[in-house]
XYZ file of C-alpha atoms in Angstrom:
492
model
C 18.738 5.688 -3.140
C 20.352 6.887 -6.480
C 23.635 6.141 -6.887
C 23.695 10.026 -7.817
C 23.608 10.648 -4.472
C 26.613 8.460 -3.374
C 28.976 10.343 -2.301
C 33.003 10.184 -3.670
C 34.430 8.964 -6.982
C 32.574 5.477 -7.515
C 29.027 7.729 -7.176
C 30.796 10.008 -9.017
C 31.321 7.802 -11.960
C 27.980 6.520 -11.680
C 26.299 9.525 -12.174
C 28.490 10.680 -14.659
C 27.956 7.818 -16.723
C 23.776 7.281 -15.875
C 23.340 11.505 -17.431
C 25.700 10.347 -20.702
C 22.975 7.683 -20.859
C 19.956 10.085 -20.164
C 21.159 12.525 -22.633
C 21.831 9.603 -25.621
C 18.509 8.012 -25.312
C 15.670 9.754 -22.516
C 12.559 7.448 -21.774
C 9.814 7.868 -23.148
C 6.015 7.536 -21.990
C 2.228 8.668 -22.864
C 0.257 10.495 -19.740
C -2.291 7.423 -21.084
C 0.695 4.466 -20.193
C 1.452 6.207 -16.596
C -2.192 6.403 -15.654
C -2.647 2.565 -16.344
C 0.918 2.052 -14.262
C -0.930 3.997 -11.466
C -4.121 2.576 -11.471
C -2.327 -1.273 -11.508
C -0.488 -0.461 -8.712
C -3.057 1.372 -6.491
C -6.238 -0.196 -7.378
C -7.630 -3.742 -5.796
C -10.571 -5.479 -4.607
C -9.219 -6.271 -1.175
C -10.456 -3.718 0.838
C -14.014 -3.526 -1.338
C -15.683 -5.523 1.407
C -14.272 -2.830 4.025
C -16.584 -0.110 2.480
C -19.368 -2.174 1.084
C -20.652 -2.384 5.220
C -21.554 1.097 4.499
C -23.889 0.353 1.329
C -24.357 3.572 -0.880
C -22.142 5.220 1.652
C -18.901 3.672 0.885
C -19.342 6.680 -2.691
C -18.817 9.285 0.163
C -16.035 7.343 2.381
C -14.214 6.764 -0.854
C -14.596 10.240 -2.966
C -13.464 12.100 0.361
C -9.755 11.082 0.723
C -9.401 10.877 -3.006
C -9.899 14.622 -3.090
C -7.820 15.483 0.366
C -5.120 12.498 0.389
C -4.928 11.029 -3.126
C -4.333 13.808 -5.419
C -2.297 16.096 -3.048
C 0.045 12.921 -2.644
C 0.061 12.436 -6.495
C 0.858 16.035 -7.414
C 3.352 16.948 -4.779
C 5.167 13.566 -4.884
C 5.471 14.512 -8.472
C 7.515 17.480 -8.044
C 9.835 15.732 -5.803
C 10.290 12.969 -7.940
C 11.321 15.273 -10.615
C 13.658 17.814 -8.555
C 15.036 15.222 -6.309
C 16.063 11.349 -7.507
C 16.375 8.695 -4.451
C 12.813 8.545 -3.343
C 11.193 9.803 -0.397
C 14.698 9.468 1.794
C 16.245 11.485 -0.338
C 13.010 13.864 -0.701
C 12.785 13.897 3.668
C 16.768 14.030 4.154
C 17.281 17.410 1.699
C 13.940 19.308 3.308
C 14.319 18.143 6.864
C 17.069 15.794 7.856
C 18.764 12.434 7.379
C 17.657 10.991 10.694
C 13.700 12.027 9.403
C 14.723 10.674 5.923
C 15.632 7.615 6.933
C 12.561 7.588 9.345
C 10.677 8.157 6.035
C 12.596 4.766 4.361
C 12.055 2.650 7.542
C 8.311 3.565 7.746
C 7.519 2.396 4.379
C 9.490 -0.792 4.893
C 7.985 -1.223 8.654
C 4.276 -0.733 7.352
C 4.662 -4.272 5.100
C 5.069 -6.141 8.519
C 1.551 -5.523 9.574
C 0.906 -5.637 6.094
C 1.729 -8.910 5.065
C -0.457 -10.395 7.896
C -3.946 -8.323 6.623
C -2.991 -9.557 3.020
C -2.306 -13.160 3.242
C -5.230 -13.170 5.591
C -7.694 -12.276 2.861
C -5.435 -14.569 0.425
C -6.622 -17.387 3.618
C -9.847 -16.727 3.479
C -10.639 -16.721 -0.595
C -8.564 -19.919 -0.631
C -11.194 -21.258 2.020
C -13.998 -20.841 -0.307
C -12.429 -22.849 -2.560
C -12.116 -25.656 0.139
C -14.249 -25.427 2.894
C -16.103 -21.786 3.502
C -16.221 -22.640 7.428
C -12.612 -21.918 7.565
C -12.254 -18.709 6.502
C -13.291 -17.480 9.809
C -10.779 -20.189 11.467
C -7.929 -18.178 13.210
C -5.981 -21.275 13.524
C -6.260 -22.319 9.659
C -5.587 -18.380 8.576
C -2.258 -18.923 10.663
C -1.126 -21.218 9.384
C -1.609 -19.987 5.781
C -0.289 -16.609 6.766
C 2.959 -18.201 7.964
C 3.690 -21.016 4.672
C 2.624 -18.294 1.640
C 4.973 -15.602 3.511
C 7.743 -17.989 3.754
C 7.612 -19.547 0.693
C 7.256 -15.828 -0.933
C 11.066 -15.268 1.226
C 12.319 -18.165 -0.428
C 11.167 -16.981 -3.926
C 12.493 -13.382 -3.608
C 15.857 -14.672 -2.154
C 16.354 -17.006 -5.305
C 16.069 -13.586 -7.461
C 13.770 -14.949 -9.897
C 12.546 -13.322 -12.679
C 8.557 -14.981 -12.040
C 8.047 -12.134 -9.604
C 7.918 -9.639 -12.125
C 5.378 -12.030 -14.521
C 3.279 -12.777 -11.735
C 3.070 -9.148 -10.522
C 2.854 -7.596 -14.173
C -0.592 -10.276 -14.474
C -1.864 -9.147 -10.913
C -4.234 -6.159 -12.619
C -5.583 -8.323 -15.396
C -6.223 -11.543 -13.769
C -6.714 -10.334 -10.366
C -8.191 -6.957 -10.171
C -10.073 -6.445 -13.550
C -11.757 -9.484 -14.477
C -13.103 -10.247 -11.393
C -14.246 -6.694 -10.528
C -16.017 -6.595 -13.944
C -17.232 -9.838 -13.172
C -18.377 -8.751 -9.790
C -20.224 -5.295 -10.696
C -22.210 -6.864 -14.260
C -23.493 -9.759 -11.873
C -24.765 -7.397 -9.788
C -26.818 -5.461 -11.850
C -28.106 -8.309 -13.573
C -28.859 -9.453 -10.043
C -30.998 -6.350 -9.703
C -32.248 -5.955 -12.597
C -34.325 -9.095 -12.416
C -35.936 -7.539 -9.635
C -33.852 -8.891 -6.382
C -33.963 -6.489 -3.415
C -30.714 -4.844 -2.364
C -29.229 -6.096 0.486
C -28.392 -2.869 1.261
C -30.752 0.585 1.145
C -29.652 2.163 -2.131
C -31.928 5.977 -2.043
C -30.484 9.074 -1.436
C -30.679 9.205 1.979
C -28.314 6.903 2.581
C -25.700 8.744 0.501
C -23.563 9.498 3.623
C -22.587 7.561 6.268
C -25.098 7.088 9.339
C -23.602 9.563 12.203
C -23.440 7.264 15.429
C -20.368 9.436 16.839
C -16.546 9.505 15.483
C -16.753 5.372 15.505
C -19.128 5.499 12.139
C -16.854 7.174 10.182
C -13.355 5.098 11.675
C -13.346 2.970 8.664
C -12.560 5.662 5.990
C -9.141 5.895 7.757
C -8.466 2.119 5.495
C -9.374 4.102 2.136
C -5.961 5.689 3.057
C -4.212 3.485 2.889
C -5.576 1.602 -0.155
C -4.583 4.603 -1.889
C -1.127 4.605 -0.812
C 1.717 4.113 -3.325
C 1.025 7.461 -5.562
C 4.546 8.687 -4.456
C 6.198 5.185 -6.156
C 4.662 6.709 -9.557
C 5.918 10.166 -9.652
C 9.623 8.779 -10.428
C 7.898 8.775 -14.082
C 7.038 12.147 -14.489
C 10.621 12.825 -16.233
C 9.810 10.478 -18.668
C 6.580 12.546 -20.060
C 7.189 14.742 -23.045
C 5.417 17.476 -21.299
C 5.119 17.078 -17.575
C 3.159 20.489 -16.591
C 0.710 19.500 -18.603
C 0.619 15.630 -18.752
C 1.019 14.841 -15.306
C -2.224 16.144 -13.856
C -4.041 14.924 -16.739
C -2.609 11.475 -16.184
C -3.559 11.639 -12.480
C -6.719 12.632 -12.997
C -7.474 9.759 -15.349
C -5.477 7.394 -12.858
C -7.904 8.476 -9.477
C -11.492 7.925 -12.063
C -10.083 4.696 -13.082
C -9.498 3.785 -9.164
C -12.119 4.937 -8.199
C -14.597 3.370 -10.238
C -12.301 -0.061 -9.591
C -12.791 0.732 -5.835
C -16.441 1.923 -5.537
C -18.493 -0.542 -7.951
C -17.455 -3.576 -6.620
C -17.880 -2.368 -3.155
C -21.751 -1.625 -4.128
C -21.620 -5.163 -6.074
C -21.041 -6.625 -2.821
C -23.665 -4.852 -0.405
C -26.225 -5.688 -3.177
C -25.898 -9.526 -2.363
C -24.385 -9.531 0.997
C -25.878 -7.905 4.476
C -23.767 -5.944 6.489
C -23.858 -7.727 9.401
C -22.698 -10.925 7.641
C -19.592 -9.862 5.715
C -16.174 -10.727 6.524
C -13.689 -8.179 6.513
C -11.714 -10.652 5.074
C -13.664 -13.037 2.805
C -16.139 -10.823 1.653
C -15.543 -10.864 -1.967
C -15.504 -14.524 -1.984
C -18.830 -14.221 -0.253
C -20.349 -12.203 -2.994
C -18.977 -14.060 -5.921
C -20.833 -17.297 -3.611
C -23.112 -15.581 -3.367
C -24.325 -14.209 -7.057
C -22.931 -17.754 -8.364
C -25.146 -19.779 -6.258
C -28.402 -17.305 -7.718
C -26.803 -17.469 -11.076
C -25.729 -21.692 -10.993
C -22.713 -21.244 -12.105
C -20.758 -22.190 -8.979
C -17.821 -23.880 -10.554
C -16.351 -20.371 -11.422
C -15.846 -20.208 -7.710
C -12.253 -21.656 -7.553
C -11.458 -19.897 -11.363
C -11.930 -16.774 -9.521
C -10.223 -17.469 -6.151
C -7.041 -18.680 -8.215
C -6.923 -15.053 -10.175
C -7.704 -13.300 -6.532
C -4.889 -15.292 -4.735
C -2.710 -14.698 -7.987
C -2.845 -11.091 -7.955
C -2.620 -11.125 -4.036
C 0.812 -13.038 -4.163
C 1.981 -10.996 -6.956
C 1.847 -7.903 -5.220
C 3.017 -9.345 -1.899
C 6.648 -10.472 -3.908
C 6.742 -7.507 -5.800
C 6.068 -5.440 -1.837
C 9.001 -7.845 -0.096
C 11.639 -6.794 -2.765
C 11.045 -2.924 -2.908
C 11.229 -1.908 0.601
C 13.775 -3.784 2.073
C 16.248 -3.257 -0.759
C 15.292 0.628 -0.323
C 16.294 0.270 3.451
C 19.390 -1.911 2.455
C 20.940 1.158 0.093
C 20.140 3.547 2.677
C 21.896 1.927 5.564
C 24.602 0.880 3.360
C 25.174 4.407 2.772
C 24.488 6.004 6.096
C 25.662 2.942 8.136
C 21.764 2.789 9.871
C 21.872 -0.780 9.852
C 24.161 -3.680 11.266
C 26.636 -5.288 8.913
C 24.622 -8.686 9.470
C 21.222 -7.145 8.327
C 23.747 -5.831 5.135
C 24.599 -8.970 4.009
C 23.382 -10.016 0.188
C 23.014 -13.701 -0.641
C 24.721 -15.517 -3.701
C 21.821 -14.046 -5.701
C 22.165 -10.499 -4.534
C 19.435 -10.583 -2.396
C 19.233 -8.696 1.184
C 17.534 -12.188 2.374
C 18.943 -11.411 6.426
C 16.572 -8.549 6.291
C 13.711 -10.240 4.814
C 14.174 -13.567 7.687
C 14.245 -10.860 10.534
C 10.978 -9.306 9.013
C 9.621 -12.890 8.345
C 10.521 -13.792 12.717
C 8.155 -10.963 12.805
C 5.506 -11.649 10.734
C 5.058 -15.391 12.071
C 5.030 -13.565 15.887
C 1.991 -11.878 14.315
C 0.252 -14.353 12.294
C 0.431 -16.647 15.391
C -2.223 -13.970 17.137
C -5.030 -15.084 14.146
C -5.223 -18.115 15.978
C -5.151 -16.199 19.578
C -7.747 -13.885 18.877
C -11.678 -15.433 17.673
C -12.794 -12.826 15.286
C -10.696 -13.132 12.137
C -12.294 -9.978 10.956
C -11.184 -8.143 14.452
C -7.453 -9.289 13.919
C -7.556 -8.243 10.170
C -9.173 -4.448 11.053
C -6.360 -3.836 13.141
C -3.261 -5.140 11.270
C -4.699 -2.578 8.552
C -5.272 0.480 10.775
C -1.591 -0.518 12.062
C -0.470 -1.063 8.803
C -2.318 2.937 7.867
C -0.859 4.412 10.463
C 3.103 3.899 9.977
C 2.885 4.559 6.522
C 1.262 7.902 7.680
C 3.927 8.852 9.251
C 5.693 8.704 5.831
C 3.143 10.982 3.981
C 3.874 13.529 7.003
C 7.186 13.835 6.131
C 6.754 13.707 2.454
C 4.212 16.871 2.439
C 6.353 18.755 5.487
C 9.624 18.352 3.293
C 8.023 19.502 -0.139
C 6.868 22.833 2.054
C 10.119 23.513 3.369
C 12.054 22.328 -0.170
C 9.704 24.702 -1.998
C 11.183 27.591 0.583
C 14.757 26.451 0.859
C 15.281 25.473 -2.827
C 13.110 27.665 -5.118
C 15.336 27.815 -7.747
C 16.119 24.152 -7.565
C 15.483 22.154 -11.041
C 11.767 20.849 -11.257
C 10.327 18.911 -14.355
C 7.481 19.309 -12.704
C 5.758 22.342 -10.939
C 2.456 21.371 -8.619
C 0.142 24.187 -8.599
C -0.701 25.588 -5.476
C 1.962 23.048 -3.499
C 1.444 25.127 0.096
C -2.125 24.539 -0.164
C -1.735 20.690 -1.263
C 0.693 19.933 1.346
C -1.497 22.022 3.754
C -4.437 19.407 2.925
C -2.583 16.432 2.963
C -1.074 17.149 6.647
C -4.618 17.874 8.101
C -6.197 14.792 5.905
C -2.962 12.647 7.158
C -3.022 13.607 10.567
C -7.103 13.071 10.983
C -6.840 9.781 9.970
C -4.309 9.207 12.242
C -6.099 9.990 15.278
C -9.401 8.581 14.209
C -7.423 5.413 13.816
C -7.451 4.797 17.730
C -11.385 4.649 17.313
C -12.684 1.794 17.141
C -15.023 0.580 13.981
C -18.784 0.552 14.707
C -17.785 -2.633 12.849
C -14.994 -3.851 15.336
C -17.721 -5.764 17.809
C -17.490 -5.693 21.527
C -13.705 -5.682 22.213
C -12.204 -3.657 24.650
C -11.689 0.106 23.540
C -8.749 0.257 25.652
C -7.258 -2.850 24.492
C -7.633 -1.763 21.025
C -6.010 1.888 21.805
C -3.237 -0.294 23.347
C -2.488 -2.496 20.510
C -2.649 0.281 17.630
C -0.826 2.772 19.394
C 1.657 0.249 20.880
C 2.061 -0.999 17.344
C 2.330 2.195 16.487
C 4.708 3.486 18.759
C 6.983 0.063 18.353
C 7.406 0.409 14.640
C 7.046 4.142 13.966
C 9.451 5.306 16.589
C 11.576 2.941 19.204
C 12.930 0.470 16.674
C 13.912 3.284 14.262
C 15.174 5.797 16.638
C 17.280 2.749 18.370
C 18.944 2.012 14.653
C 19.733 5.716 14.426
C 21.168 5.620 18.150
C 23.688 2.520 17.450
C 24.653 3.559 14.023
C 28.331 3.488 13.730
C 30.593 5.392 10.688
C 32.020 1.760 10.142
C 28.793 0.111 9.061
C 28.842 2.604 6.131
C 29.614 1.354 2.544
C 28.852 3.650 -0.068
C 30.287 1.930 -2.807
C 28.378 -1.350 -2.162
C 24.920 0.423 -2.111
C 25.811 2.164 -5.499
C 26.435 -1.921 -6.639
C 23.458 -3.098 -5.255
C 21.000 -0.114 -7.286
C 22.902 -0.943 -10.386
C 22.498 -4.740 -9.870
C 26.105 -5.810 -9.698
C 26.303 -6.493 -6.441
């Protein structure tokens, strides 16, 4: 929340003083710099081995939500960003309500608790390559791992160091690029000596074979890994000529994902059969894989320390930004306890991060419940999709109804066509929301009504009762304005 938006003289002052800043010395940036920023910060290889199951097909599962979910998300969150500062409370709480705003807010936060899990789950299983392959399919060992990287990543973020931002800033080079460039030249090396594709690669098998809804559940994940446009469009302002710039910048930014999402994905179905890849190791199990044909196996661990790098990176980097988002906002609105307010010595909302980390360990513990490590990790991630739907729902119905409401309203930015975008995105959004409670051709022999019952208990937990029970025992007195204006401008 912008300190703009804090309401009496201290906000007052700020925002005063922030414009007397903006007007001395604006930011500057190149469409060029922004579509790197939003490639780094959508783009990885964890959820390659999610799409390469589907061989040639994963082109199709990926190209589709890029067109209905990624770029409608880029352009309108764009225009918000560049009416309305404060993020997507403020962009919810001006076109529908506070109560949906800080929905919005909560969402976003609630989606890292499933999250977390799913992440540190594939950090588990690369380190297990590195150690002993057996045990990346150990629920007891991924755990345990789950539960000491997320605590020790608490501990780091509650010290307020400034490695966060190094490690993070490194995450794209060392963690994402090399390895995915790696990945895709082995692999057509690997076929171009004449090795058969472990997957069919003709044009029949350009789409996705249709065995009913289940054989296309897994697209509903590509949603999610393109999640995080709307963090982006706070830069538009900062072009020289947004109209113009910004679409060319996103346009640049999707290719550049794209091609970071889709050729590794084929890199991997080239070496590794469907039926034997792990969900959650599966990148580790091509890199074995080509480096075993290649004999070159002791750049296994070189590359598991640059995946688990990156991984880490972006988990400290995801444990600062939402909780401190929530912290403003309750401060604020008085949404949250005084207790779950609190800042340590280093300024550091560390009470909220300890009741998300009770959480996390609750869930980690059910790796070592449940036998297939790959089951577990699908559903933390269609969990994990579908509360941070609920956050694009609000985003697109808001921009609609700000676009009525507040025509006139200051916009750096202008997205062409923003009925018809938010249109798309709220039928794209709300599809992969209900094919979500199908289970994966992938998912094996579970219960269907077991999995229904977790996602859309998960679902209904996070996205709704918790929330809606903060909104029902907020109290006027838990407000403090002036202390979430301090903690935005670092002083507090």
């Amino acid at each position: 929340m912008s300190a703009a938006d804090v309401p009496g003289p201290d906000g007052s002052a700020v925002a005063g003083a922030r414009e007397r800043v903006k007007a001395v010395a604006a930011p500057r940036m190149t469409w060029v710099t922004l579509a790197l920023m939003t490639t780094s910060s959508v783009a990885s290889l964890r959820s390659s081995p999610t799409m390469a199951v589907y061989g040639l097909a994963c082109v199709f599962l990926y190209v589709v939500p890029a067109i209905v979910f990624l770029l409608p998300t880029a352009l309108v969150s764009a225009e918000l960003a560049s009416g309305w500062e404060g993020g997507v409370y403020n962009w919810v709480a001006q076109g529908l309500s506070k109560p949906l705003g800080f929905l919005a807010v909560w969402c976003q936060f609630a989606m890292t608790i499933f999250y977390y899990p799913s992440l540190l789950a594939y950090v588990a299983s690369t380190i297990a390559y590195v150690v002993d392959p057996s045990l990346a399919s150990n629920g007891l060992y991924t755990a345990i791992v789950i539960m000491v990287l997320y605590w020790t990543g608490v501990w780091v973020s509650s010290r307020g160091t400034n490695a966060v931002a190094g490690l993070a800033s490194w995450g794209l080079i060392i963690g994402t690029l090399i390895p995915g460039a790696l990945l895709v030249v082995l692999g057509f090396v690997f076929l171009g000596q004449g090795n058969d594709s472990a997957a069919p690669m003709t044009a029949d098998h350009l789409l996705p074979a249709w065995t009913g809804l289940a054989s296309l559940v897994l697209i509903v994940n590509n949603f999610l890994s393109y999640s995080g446009m709307e963090m982006n469009a706070v830069h538009v302002s900062s072009l020289r000529n947004p109209g113009k710039e910004f679409p060319r910048s996103m346009f640049l930014a999707v290719g550049m994902v794209l091609l970071i999402f889709i050729l590794p994905a084929l890199a991997i179905s080239w070496v590794v059969p469907a039926d034997q890849l792990s969900l959650t190791a599966g990148v580790m199990q091509a890199f074995d894989a080509f480096f075993q044909y290649f004999h070159i196996g002791w750049l296994t661990p070189l590359i598991a320390v640059g995946l688990v790098a990156a991984s880490l990176g972006g988990m400290l980097t995801w444990l600062a930004g939402p909780s401190k988002g929530l912290l403003m906002i309750s401060r604020q609105e008085g949404y949250l306890p005084p207790s779950l307010q609190k800042l340590n010595k280093h300024g550091i909302q560390q009470n909220i991060l300890v009741a998300q980390g009770v959480v996390t360990t609750v869930i980690a513990l059910m790796y070592a419940l449940i036998p297939d490590v790959s089951s577990v990790y699908w559903i933390f991630s269609v969990i994990t999709t579908q509360v941070y739907l609920i956050v694009y729902l609000l985003m697109f119905a808001a921009a609609i109804r700000l676009r009525r409401t507040q025509p006139d309203h200051p916009r750096g930015y202008r997205a062409p066509a923003l009925v018809l975008l938010c249109v798309v995105g709220l039928l794209a959004s709300a599809a992969a929301m209900v094919i979500g409670f199908v289970p994966s051709s992938q998912f094996g022999g579970g219960s269907v009504w077991s999995y229904i019952g977790i996602v859309g208990g998960g679902l209904l937990l996070l996205g709704v009762i918790i929330p809606f029970a903060f909104l029902k025992a907020s109290k006027p007195e838990w407000r403090d304005p002036a202390a979430a204006a301090a903690v935005e401008e670092g002083t507090a």
